[in-house]
PDB file of C-alpha atoms in Angstrom:
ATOM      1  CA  UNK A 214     110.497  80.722 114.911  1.00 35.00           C
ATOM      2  CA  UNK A 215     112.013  78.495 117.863  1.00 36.00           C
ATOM      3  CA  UNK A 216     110.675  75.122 118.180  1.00 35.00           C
ATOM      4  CA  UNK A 217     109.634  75.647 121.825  1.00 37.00           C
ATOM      5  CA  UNK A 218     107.271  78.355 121.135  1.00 36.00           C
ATOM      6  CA  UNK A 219     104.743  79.421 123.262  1.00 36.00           C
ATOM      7  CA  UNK A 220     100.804  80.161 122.997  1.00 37.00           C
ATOM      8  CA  UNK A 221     101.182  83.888 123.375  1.00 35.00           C
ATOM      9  CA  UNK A 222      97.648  84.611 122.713  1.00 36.00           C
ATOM     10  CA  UNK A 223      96.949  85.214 126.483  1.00 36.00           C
ATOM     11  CA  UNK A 224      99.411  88.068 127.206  1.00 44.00           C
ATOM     12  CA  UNK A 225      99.368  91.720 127.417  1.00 45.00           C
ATOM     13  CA  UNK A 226     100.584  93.756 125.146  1.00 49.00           C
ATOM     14  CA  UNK A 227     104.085  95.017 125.297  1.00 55.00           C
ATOM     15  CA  UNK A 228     104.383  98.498 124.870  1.00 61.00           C
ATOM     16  CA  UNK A 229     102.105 100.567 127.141  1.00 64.00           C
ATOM     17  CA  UNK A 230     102.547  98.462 130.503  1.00 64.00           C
ATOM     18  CA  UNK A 231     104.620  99.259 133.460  1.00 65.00           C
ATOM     19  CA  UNK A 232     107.669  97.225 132.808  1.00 60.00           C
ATOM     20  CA  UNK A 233     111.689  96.345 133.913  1.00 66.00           C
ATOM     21  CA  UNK A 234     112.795  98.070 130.559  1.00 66.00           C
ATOM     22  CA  UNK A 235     116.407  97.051 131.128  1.00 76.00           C
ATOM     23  CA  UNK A 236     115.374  93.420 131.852  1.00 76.00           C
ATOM     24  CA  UNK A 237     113.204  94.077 128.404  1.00 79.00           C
ATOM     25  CA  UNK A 238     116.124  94.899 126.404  1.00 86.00           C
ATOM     26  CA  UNK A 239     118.371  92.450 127.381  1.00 89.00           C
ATOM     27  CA  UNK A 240     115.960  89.992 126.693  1.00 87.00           C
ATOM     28  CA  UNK A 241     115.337  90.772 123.577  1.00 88.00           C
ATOM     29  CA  UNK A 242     119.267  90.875 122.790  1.00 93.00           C
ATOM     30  CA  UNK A 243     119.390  87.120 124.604  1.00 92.00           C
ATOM     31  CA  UNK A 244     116.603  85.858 122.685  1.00 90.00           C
ATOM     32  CA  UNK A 245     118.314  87.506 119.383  1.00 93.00           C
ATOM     33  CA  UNK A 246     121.519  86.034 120.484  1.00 94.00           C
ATOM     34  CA  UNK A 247     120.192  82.852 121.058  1.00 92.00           C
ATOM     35  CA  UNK A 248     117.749  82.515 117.586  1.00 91.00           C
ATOM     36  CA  UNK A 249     120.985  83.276 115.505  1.00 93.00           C
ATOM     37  CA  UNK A 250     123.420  81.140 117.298  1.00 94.00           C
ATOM     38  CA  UNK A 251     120.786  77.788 116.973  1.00 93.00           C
ATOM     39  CA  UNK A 252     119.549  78.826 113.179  1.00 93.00           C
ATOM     40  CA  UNK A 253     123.412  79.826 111.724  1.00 95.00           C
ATOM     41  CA  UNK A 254     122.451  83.421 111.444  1.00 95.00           C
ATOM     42  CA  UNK A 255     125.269  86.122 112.044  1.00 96.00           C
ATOM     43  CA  UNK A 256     124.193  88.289 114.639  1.00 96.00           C
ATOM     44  CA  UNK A 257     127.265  91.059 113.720  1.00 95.00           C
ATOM     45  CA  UNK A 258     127.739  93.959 116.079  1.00 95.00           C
ATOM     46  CA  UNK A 259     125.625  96.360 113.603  1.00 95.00           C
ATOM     47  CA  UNK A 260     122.841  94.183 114.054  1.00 96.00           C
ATOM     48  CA  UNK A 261     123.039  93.658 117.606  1.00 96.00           C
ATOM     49  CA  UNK A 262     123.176  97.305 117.768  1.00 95.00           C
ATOM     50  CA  UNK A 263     120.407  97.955 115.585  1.00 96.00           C
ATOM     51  CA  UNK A 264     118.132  95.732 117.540  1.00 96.00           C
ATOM     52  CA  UNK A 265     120.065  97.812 120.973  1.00 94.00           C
ATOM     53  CA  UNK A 266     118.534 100.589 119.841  1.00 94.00           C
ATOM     54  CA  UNK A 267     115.288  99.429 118.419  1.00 94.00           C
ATOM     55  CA  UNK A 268     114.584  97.665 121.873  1.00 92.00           C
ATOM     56  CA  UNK A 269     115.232 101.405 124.100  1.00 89.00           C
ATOM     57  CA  UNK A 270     112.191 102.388 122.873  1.00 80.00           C
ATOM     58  CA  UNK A 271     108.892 101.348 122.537  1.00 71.00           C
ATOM     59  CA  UNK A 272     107.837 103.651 119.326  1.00 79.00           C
ATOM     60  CA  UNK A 273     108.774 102.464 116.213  1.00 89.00           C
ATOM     61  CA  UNK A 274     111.806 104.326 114.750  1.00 93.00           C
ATOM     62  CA  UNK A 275     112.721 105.303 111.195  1.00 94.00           C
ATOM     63  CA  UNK A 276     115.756 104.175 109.439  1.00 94.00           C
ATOM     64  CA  UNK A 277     117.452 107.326 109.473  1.00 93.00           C
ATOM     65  CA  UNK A 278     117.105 108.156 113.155  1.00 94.00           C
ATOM     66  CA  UNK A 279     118.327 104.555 113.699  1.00 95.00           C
ATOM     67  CA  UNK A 280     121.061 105.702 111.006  1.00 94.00           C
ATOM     68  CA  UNK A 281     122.028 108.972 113.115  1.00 94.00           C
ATOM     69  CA  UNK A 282     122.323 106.535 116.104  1.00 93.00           C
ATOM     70  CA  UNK A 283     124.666 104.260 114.866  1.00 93.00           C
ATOM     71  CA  UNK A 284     126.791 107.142 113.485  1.00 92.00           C
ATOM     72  CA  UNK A 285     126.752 108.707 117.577  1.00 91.00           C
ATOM     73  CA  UNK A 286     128.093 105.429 118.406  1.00 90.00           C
ATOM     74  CA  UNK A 287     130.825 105.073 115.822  1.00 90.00           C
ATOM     75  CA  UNK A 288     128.837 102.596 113.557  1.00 88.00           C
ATOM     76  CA  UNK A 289     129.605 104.259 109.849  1.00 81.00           C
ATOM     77  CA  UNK A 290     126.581 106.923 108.427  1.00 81.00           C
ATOM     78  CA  UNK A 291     126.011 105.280 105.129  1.00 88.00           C
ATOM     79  CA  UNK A 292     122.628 104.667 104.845  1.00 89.00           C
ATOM     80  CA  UNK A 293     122.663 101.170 103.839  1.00 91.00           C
ATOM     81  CA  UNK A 294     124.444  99.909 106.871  1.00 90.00           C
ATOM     82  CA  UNK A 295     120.906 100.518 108.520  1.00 93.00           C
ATOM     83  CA  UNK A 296     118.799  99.275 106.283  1.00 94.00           C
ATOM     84  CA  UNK A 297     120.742  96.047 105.885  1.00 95.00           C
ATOM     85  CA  UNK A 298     120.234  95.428 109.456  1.00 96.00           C
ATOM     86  CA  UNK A 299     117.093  96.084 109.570  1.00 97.00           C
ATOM     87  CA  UNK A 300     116.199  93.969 107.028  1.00 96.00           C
ATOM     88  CA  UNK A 301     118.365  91.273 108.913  1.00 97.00           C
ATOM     89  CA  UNK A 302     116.143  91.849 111.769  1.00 96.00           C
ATOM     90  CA  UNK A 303     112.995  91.834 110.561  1.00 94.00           C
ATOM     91  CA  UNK A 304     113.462  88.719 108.006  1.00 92.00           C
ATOM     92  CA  UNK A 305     114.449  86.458 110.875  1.00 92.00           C
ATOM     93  CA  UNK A 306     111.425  88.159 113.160  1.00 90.00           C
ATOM     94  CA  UNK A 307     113.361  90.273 115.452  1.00 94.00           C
ATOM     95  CA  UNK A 308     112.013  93.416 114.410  1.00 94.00           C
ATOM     96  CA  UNK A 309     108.824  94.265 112.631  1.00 93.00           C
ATOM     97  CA  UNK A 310     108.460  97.483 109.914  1.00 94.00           C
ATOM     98  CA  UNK A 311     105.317  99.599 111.077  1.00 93.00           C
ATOM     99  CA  UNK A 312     103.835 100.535 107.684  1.00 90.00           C
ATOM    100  CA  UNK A 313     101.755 103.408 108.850  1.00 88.00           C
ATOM    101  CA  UNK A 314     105.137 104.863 110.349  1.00 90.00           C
ATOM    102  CA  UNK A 315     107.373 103.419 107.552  1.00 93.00           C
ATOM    103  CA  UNK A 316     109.502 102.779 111.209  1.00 94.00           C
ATOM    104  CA  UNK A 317     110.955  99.514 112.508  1.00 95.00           C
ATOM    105  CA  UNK A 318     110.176  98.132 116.329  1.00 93.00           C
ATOM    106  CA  UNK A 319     111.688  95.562 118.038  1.00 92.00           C
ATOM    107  CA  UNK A 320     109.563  92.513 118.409  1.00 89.00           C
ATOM    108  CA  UNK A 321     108.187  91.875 121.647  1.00 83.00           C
ATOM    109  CA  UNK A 322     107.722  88.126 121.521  1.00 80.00           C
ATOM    110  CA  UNK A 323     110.813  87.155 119.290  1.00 79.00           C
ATOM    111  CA  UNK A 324     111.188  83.688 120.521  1.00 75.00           C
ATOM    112  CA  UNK A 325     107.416  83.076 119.607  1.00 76.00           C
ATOM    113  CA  UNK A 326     105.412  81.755 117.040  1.00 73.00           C
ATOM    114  CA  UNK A 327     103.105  84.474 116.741  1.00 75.00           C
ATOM    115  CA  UNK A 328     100.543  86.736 113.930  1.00 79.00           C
ATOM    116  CA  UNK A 329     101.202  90.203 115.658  1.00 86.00           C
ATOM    117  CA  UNK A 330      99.011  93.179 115.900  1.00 88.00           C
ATOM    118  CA  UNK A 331     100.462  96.504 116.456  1.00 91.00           C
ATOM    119  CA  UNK A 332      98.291  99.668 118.706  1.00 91.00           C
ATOM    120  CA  UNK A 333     100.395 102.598 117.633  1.00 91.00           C
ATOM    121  CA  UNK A 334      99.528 105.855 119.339  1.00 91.00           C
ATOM    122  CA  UNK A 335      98.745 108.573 116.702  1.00 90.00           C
ATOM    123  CA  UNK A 336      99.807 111.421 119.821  1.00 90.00           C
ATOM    124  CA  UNK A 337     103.258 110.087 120.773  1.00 86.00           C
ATOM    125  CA  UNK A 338     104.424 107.613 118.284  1.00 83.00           C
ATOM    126  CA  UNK A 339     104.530 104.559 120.911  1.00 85.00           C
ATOM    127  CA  UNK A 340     103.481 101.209 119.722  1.00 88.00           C
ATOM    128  CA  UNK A 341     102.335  98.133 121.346  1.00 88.00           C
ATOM    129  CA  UNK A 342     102.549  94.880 119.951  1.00 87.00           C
ATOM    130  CA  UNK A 343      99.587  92.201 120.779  1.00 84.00           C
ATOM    131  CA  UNK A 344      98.693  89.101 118.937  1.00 79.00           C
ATOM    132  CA  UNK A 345      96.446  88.768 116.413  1.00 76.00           C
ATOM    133  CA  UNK A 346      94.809  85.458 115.099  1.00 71.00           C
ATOM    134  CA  UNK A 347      95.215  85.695 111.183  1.00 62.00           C
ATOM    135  CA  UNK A 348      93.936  82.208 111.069  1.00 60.00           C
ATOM    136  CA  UNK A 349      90.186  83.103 112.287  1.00 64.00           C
ATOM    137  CA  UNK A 350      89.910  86.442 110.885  1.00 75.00           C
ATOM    138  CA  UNK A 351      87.340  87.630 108.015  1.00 81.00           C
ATOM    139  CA  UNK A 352      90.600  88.179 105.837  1.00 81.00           C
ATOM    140  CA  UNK A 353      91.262  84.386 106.047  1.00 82.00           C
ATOM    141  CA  UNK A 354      88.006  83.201 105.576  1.00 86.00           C
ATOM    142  CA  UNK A 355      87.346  85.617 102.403  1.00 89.00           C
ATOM    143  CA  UNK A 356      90.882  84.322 101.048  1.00 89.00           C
ATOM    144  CA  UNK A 357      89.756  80.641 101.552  1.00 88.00           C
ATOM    145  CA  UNK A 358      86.713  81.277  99.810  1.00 92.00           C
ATOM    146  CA  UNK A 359      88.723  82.741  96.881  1.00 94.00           C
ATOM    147  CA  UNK A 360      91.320  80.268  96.816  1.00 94.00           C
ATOM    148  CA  UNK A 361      93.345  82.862  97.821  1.00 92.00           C
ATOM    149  CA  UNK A 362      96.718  82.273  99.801  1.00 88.00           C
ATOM    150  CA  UNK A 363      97.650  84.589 102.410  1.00 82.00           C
ATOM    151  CA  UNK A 364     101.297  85.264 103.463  1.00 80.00           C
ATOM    152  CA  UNK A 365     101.425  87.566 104.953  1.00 76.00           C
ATOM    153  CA  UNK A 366      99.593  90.318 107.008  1.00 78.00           C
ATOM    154  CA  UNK A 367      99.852  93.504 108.992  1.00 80.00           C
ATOM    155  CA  UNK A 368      97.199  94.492 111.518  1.00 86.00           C
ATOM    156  CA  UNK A 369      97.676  98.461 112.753  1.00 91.00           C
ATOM    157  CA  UNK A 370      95.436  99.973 114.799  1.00 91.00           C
ATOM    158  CA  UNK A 371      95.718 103.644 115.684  1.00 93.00           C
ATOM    159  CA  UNK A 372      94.841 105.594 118.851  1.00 93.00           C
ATOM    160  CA  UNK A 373      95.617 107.386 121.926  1.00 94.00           C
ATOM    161  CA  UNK A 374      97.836 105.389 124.415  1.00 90.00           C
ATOM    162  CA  UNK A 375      96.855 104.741 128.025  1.00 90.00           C
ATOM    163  CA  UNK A 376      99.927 107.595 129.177  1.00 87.00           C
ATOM    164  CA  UNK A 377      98.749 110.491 126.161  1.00 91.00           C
ATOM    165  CA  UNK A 378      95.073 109.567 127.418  1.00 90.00           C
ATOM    166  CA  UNK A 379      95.410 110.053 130.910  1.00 88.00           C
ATOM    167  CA  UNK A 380      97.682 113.374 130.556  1.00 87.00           C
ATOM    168  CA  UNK A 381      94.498 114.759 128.250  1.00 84.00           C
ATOM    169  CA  UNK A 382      92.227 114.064 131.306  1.00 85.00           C
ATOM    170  CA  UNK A 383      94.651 115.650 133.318  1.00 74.00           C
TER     171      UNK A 383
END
């Protein structure tokens, strides 16, 4: 990630709070921006739009529905043009790939240094994305014992969202 960042073990997570969406997505397409300018990346207009799209919405979306959005907005419809991106976006961090969902999000924090953990509603398909700490976890301490290396790790957690929960007690 960027060399200036930040302890974002502290904050909310992104997903379920009240927020200035517009301000969120145009963040996130700064912060993209910004990453792939200072590491040489190409940030093409396919991938920009990709991550557009991925940062609307705070549920994690499948390839193809990504696929049928970029074909709406003149992008081609071959399926690899998606999944290219996508894998753009999540190897340099921008996005993440739900496994539960087999669905890509945007990445809240992606000028961070950061382990996350996503909270993916099982009623409405939204996701929020916290931090985790990999480093102090069971996992880490069973794979030390083992001589084990960990690279990498995905921490899902399913439930009813704060919106879903409060329309059931309505």
């Amino acid at each position: 990630m960027t060399s200036g960042a930040q302890d974002i073990s502290a904050q909310s997570p992104i997903g379920f709070a009240k927020h200035d969406h517009a301000a969120c997505v145009e963040g996130g397409l700064s912060a993209a921006e910004t990453r792939c300018l200072d590491e040489g990346l190409r940030f093409t207009p396919v991938r920009r739009k990709v991550l557009e799209i991925l940062l609307q919405e705070h549920r994690a979306l499948g390839a193809y529905a990504v696929l049928d959005r970029l074909r709406d907005d003149g992008f081609g419809s071959q399926p690899p043009v998606a999944y290219r991106a996508l894998d753009f976006l999540v190897t340099h961090g921008l996005a993440h790939k739900i496994e539960r969902l087999n669905a890509f999000i945007a990445c809240a924090h992606p000028d961070e240094v950061h382990a996350p953990a996503f909270m993916i509603c099982r009623l409405c398909d939204s996701v929020a994305e916290a931090q985790s700490e990999p480093a102090r976890s069971a996992l880490a301490e069973a794979a030390k014992a083992t001589g084990f290396k960990v690279e990498r790790t995905v921490v899902e957690a399913e439930g009813v969202c704060p919106g879903c929960a409060q329309k059931a007690e309505a």
